[in-house]
Amino acid sequence: MDRLAVDGLVTEYAVAVDDGDWATYRRLFTADGRADYRGAGGIEGDAGQVADWLAASLAPFAMRQHLIVNRRVRFEILEQDTGDTARVQADYVNPMRLADRDSGSTAPDLVCGGRYAFGLLRTQDGWRLREVVVEEKWRRLPERRAAPVLG
């Protein structure tokens, strides 16, 4: 059951980011929870600071589809109790489309991928994120087409 709950929390994280649901994003973390997006060109800070930064950074993108895959879950020991903490390492692929793009196109303007490291803690309210670290491994921007030659 814990494995399912931890997996569900990681999915809730991805959906909150994709939907821009920053209140839910904040609630997924422990009171002292932190996120580190420096490995993807972002910031490190508490969940509230990072939620504000994500909201501003992702605002230009009308479509975000965070796919978190290859999840490896490990339960750890906290104060002699096995299973109250967990680590999840997972890969991601994230296509995004700009809001001001021609409405006839559904293709993403940017696609990136990398790896997450999640640290989780079992609380009275269930599993919560204590730490999220993002390491972007690659990024693809759309190919630029050459301007037509006139003349």
C-alpha positions as a Python dict, from the first residue, in 0.01 Angstrom:
ca = {
    (1, 'M'): (0, 0, 0),
    (2, 'D'): (285, 238, 77),
    (3, 'R'): (436, 182, -267),
    (4, 'L'): (103, 276, -428),
    (5, 'A'): (69, 583, -205),
    (6, 'V'): (423, 700, -288),
    (7, 'D'): (363, 643, -659),
    (8, 'G'): (37, 837, -634),
    (9, 'L'): (214, 1130, -467),
    (10, 'V'): (470, 1150, -750),
    (11, 'T'): (182, 1149, -1000),
    (12, 'E'): (1, 1424, -805),
    (13, 'Y'): (321, 1628, -820),
    (14, 'A'): (338, 1597, -1201),
    (15, 'V'): (-30, 1683, -1245),
    (16, 'A'): (-4, 1987, -1015),
    (17, 'V'): (289, 2123, -1216),
    (18, 'D'): (122, 2053, -1552),
    (19, 'D'): (-209, 2207, -1446),
    (20, 'G'): (-48, 2503, -1269),
    (21, 'D'): (-225, 2406, -945),
    (22, 'W'): (20, 2576, -712),
    (23, 'A'): (-197, 2537, -399),
    (24, 'T'): (-192, 2160, -446),
    (25, 'Y'): (180, 2172, -526),
    (26, 'R'): (244, 2339, -189),
    (27, 'R'): (23, 2088, -2),
    (28, 'L'): (222, 1793, -139),
    (29, 'F'): (526, 1900, 66),
    (30, 'T'): (608, 1871, 436),
    (31, 'A'): (622, 2199, 627),
    (32, 'D'): (1002, 2203, 582),
    (33, 'G'): (992, 2061, 229),
    (34, 'R'): (1229, 2200, -34),
    (35, 'A'): (1275, 2172, -408),
    (36, 'D'): (1592, 2222, -609),
    (37, 'Y'): (1553, 2304, -978),
    (38, 'R'): (1907, 2442, -1021),
    (39, 'G'): (1998, 2136, -1229),
    (40, 'A'): (1738, 2254, -1482),
    (41, 'G'): (1829, 2624, -1477),
    (42, 'G'): (1598, 2716, -1190),
    (43, 'I'): (1609, 2792, -821),
    (44, 'E'): (1630, 2609, -489),
    (45, 'G'): (1399, 2695, -202),
    (46, 'D'): (1103, 2601, 11),
    (47, 'A'): (790, 2471, -161),
    (48, 'G'): (622, 2813, -158),
    (49, 'Q'): (918, 2993, -314),
    (50, 'V'): (958, 2728, -580),
    (51, 'A'): (583, 2723, -655),
    (52, 'D'): (595, 3100, -716),
    (53, 'W'): (899, 3062, -941),
    (54, 'L'): (738, 2776, -1136),
    (55, 'A'): (416, 2975, -1181),
    (56, 'A'): (609, 3264, -1337),
    (57, 'S'): (848, 3045, -1539),
    (58, 'L'): (579, 2819, -1684),
    (59, 'A'): (318, 3090, -1752),
    (60, 'P'): (422, 3128, -2120),
    (61, 'F'): (340, 2762, -2185),
    (62, 'A'): (-25, 2679, -2257),
    (63, 'M'): (47, 2306, -2263),
    (64, 'R'): (268, 2107, -2029),
    (65, 'Q'): (266, 1730, -2015),
    (66, 'H'): (502, 1600, -1750),
    (67, 'L'): (564, 1229, -1793),
    (68, 'I'): (744, 1071, -1496),
    (69, 'V'): (862, 718, -1573),
    (70, 'N'): (1105, 444, -1462),
    (71, 'R'): (1023, 503, -1096),
    (72, 'R'): (1254, 330, -851),
    (73, 'V'): (1113, 332, -497),
    (74, 'R'): (1320, 253, -186),
    (75, 'F'): (1189, 263, 169),
    (76, 'E'): (1433, 367, 440),
    (77, 'I'): (1466, 377, 818),
    (78, 'L'): (1381, 680, 1032),
    (79, 'E'): (1436, 659, 1407),
    (80, 'Q'): (1443, 277, 1407),
    (81, 'D'): (1113, 251, 1216),
    (82, 'T'): (1148, 94, 873),
    (83, 'G'): (930, 249, 611),
    (84, 'D'): (864, 604, 735),
    (85, 'T'): (1084, 755, 468),
    (86, 'A'): (1119, 678, 101),
    (87, 'R'): (1340, 775, -190),
    (88, 'V'): (1216, 776, -547),
    (89, 'Q'): (1441, 816, -847),
    (90, 'A'): (1251, 868, -1171),
    (91, 'D'): (1310, 991, -1523),
    (92, 'Y'): (1096, 1254, -1690),
    (93, 'V'): (1008, 1379, -2036),
    (94, 'N'): (835, 1714, -2054),
    (95, 'P'): (692, 1854, -2381),
    (96, 'M'): (558, 2211, -2363),
    (97, 'R'): (384, 2442, -2611),
    (98, 'L'): (393, 2821, -2599),
    (99, 'A'): (64, 3003, -2543),
    (100, 'D'): (119, 3256, -2822),
    (101, 'R'): (182, 2987, -3084),
    (102, 'D'): (-34, 2957, -3394),
    (103, 'S'): (-353, 2790, -3270),
    (104, 'G'): (-346, 2543, -3562),
    (105, 'S'): (-40, 2365, -3426),
    (106, 'T'): (-39, 2120, -3138),
    (107, 'A'): (332, 2037, -3161),
    (108, 'P'): (548, 2124, -2859),
    (109, 'D'): (788, 2416, -2879),
    (110, 'L'): (1024, 2270, -2625),
    (111, 'V'): (1088, 1917, -2500),
    (112, 'C'): (1323, 1836, -2215),
    (113, 'G'): (1410, 1532, -2013),
    (114, 'G'): (1605, 1437, -1707),
    (115, 'R'): (1585, 1274, -1368),
    (116, 'Y'): (1407, 1347, -1042),
    (117, 'A'): (1519, 1249, -694),
    (118, 'F'): (1228, 1263, -449),
    (119, 'G'): (1266, 1232, -72),
    (120, 'L'): (938, 1146, 102),
    (121, 'L'): (821, 1132, 462),
    (122, 'R'): (520, 954, 608),
    (123, 'T'): (320, 1209, 809),
    (124, 'Q'): (-12, 1199, 995),
    (125, 'D'): (-167, 1326, 671),
    (126, 'G'): (-4, 1054, 461),
    (127, 'W'): (309, 1063, 244),
    (128, 'R'): (451, 1408, 168),
    (129, 'L'): (748, 1539, -28),
    (130, 'R'): (1038, 1649, 186),
    (131, 'E'): (1278, 1707, -104),
    (132, 'V'): (1263, 1727, -482),
    (133, 'V'): (1580, 1758, -689),
    (134, 'V'): (1563, 1800, -1067),
    (135, 'E'): (1851, 1723, -1302),
    (136, 'E'): (1780, 1811, -1663),
    (137, 'K'): (1981, 1589, -1897),
    (138, 'W'): (1870, 1720, -2236),
    (139, 'R'): (1658, 1987, -2404),
    (140, 'R'): (1532, 2016, -2760),
    (141, 'L'): (1408, 2339, -2908),
    (142, 'P'): (1219, 2348, -3238),
    (143, 'E'): (1427, 2347, -3552),
    (144, 'R'): (1460, 2688, -3707),
    (145, 'R'): (1358, 2697, -4069),
    (146, 'A'): (1566, 2902, -4308),
    (147, 'A'): (1398, 3216, -4435),
    (148, 'P'): (1283, 3184, -4797),
    (149, 'V'): (1512, 3338, -5055),
    (150, 'L'): (1334, 3620, -5236),
    (151, 'G'): (1437, 3739, -5569),
}
